[in-house]
Amino acid sequence: MENRAAAAGAEAGAAAWPQFGVVRRVRAALAMRCPRCCRGAVWARPFRMRARCAVCGLAFEREPGYFTGAMYASYFIGLFVTLPVWLWLLLAGAPFGTIVAAAFVLVGLVTPAAFHYSRVAWMQIDAYFNPATFVSDDGA
C-alpha cells in the first residue's frame, strides 16, 4: 500500500515539471543545462559542479555511484572524437608511433570536455527515461 502511495506522489511531483522531448534534452545537454528545467547551468566553473540549479533548485549531486554510467558516455565521446583522426592517420600510412602519439594528445585534450558533457548527458538521459528521479530536491 505504501509503494502505491509513494508512486502516486512521485507521479504527481513529476507532472509539476515539464516533460521535455529528445531534441530539447540534447540541446540542454550541449548547453550543459539542468535536467529538470533545461535552463539552469550545471557547472559553476571547470570541474566544479553547482550544488543546485539556480532556476529550479534541483540538487545535482545524486547518490554515491550515480555518475558511474557517465564514464561510459565519456568513453564514447572520446572515441567519437579520436576515432576519425587515428583512422585517417592509419589509412594515410602514418607510422604507428605517430598514430599512438596523436591518440594520446587528443585524449588529453578531449578528456576535460568529455568529463563535463558526460555528466550532463547522463543526467539528461536519466531525466528522460526516469523523470521521477528528479522530483525530489534532496539529491536522492
Coordinates of C-alpha atoms in Angstrom, one line a residue:
M1 CA 0.0 0.0 0.0
E2 CA 2.8 2.4 0.8
N3 CA 4.5 1.7 -2.5
R4 CA 1.3 2.8 -4.4
A5 CA 1.1 6.0 -2.3
A6 CA 4.8 6.8 -2.9
A7 CA 4.5 6.1 -6.6
A8 CA 1.4 8.3 -6.9
G9 CA 3.2 11.1 -5.1
A10 CA 6.2 10.7 -7.4
E11 CA 4.0 10.8 -10.4
A12 CA 2.2 13.9 -9.1
G13 CA 5.5 15.6 -8.5
A14 CA 6.8 14.6 -11.9
A15 CA 3.8 16.2 -13.5
A16 CA 4.7 19.5 -11.9
W17 CA 7.7 19.8 -14.1
P18 CA 7.5 19.8 -17.9
Q19 CA 8.5 16.6 -19.7
F20 CA 11.0 17.6 -22.4
G21 CA 11.5 15.6 -25.6
V22 CA 14.7 14.3 -27.1
V23 CA 15.6 17.4 -29.1
R24 CA 15.2 19.7 -26.1
R25 CA 17.2 17.4 -23.9
V26 CA 20.1 17.1 -26.5
R27 CA 20.2 20.9 -26.8
A28 CA 20.2 21.2 -23.0
A29 CA 23.0 18.7 -22.7
L30 CA 25.1 20.5 -25.3
A31 CA 24.5 23.8 -23.4
M32 CA 25.2 21.9 -20.1
R33 CA 21.8 22.8 -18.5
C34 CA 19.8 21.3 -15.7
P35 CA 18.0 18.0 -16.4
R36 CA 14.7 19.2 -14.7
C37 CA 14.2 22.7 -16.1
C38 CA 16.7 22.7 -19.0
R39 CA 17.6 26.3 -18.1
G40 CA 19.9 26.4 -15.1
A41 CA 23.7 25.9 -15.6
V42 CA 25.1 22.6 -14.2
W43 CA 28.7 23.8 -13.9
A44 CA 30.0 26.8 -11.9
R45 CA 33.5 26.6 -13.5
P46 CA 35.7 23.8 -14.9
F47 CA 35.5 20.7 -12.7
R48 CA 33.2 22.4 -10.2
M49 CA 29.6 21.3 -10.4
R50 CA 27.0 23.6 -8.8
A51 CA 25.3 22.1 -5.8
R52 CA 21.8 23.2 -7.0
C53 CA 20.2 24.6 -10.1
A54 CA 19.8 28.4 -9.8
V55 CA 16.4 28.2 -11.6
C56 CA 14.5 25.2 -10.2
G57 CA 16.7 24.3 -7.1
L58 CA 17.4 20.7 -8.2
A59 CA 20.3 19.1 -6.3
F60 CA 22.8 17.9 -8.9
E61 CA 24.8 15.6 -6.7
R62 CA 22.9 12.3 -6.7
E63 CA 23.5 9.2 -4.6
P64 CA 27.1 7.7 -4.4
G65 CA 27.9 5.9 -7.7
Y66 CA 25.2 7.7 -9.7
F67 CA 27.8 9.1 -12.2
T68 CA 29.4 5.7 -12.8
G69 CA 27.3 5.5 -16.0
A70 CA 28.8 8.8 -17.1
M71 CA 32.1 7.1 -17.6
Y72 CA 30.6 5.2 -20.5
A73 CA 29.3 8.4 -22.0
S74 CA 32.8 9.9 -21.6
Y75 CA 34.4 6.9 -23.3
F76 CA 32.0 7.2 -26.3
I77 CA 32.7 11.0 -26.5
G78 CA 36.4 10.3 -26.6
L79 CA 36.0 7.5 -29.1
F80 CA 33.8 9.7 -31.3
V81 CA 36.4 12.5 -31.4
T82 CA 39.6 10.4 -31.7
L83 CA 38.5 7.6 -34.0
P84 CA 38.3 9.7 -37.2
V85 CA 41.8 11.1 -36.6
W86 CA 43.6 7.9 -35.9
L87 CA 41.7 6.1 -38.6
W88 CA 42.7 8.8 -41.1
L89 CA 46.3 8.5 -39.9
L90 CA 46.2 4.8 -40.3
L91 CA 44.8 4.9 -43.8
A92 CA 47.2 7.6 -44.8
G93 CA 50.1 5.2 -43.9
A94 CA 51.4 7.2 -40.8
P95 CA 53.9 5.3 -38.6
F96 CA 52.4 3.5 -35.6
G97 CA 54.2 5.8 -33.1
T98 CA 52.6 8.9 -34.8
I99 CA 49.1 7.3 -34.5
V100 CA 49.6 6.5 -30.8
A101 CA 51.1 10.0 -30.1
A102 CA 48.1 11.7 -31.8
A103 CA 45.6 9.5 -29.9
F104 CA 47.2 10.4 -26.6
V105 CA 47.3 14.1 -27.4
L106 CA 43.6 14.0 -28.5
V107 CA 42.5 12.1 -25.4
G108 CA 44.4 14.6 -23.2
L109 CA 42.6 17.5 -24.9
V110 CA 39.2 15.9 -25.0
T111 CA 39.0 14.4 -21.5
P112 CA 38.1 17.6 -19.6
A113 CA 35.3 18.4 -22.0
A114 CA 34.2 14.8 -22.0
F115 CA 34.0 14.8 -18.2
H116 CA 31.7 17.8 -18.2
Y117 CA 29.5 16.7 -21.1
S118 CA 29.2 13.1 -20.0
R119 CA 27.9 14.0 -16.5
V120 CA 25.3 16.3 -18.0
A121 CA 24.4 13.8 -20.7
W122 CA 24.0 11.1 -18.1
M123 CA 21.6 13.3 -16.1
Q124 CA 19.6 14.2 -19.2
I125 CA 19.3 10.6 -20.2
D126 CA 18.1 9.7 -16.7
A127 CA 15.6 12.5 -16.6
Y128 CA 14.2 11.5 -20.0
F129 CA 13.7 7.8 -19.1
N130 CA 13.0 8.2 -15.3
P131 CA 11.7 11.7 -14.6
A132 CA 10.6 10.7 -11.1
T133 CA 14.3 10.6 -10.2
F134 CA 14.4 14.4 -10.4
V135 CA 11.2 15.3 -8.5
S136 CA 13.0 15.4 -5.1
D137 CA 15.3 18.3 -4.3
D138 CA 17.4 16.4 -1.8
G139 CA 19.6 14.6 -4.4
A140 CA 18.2 11.2 -3.6

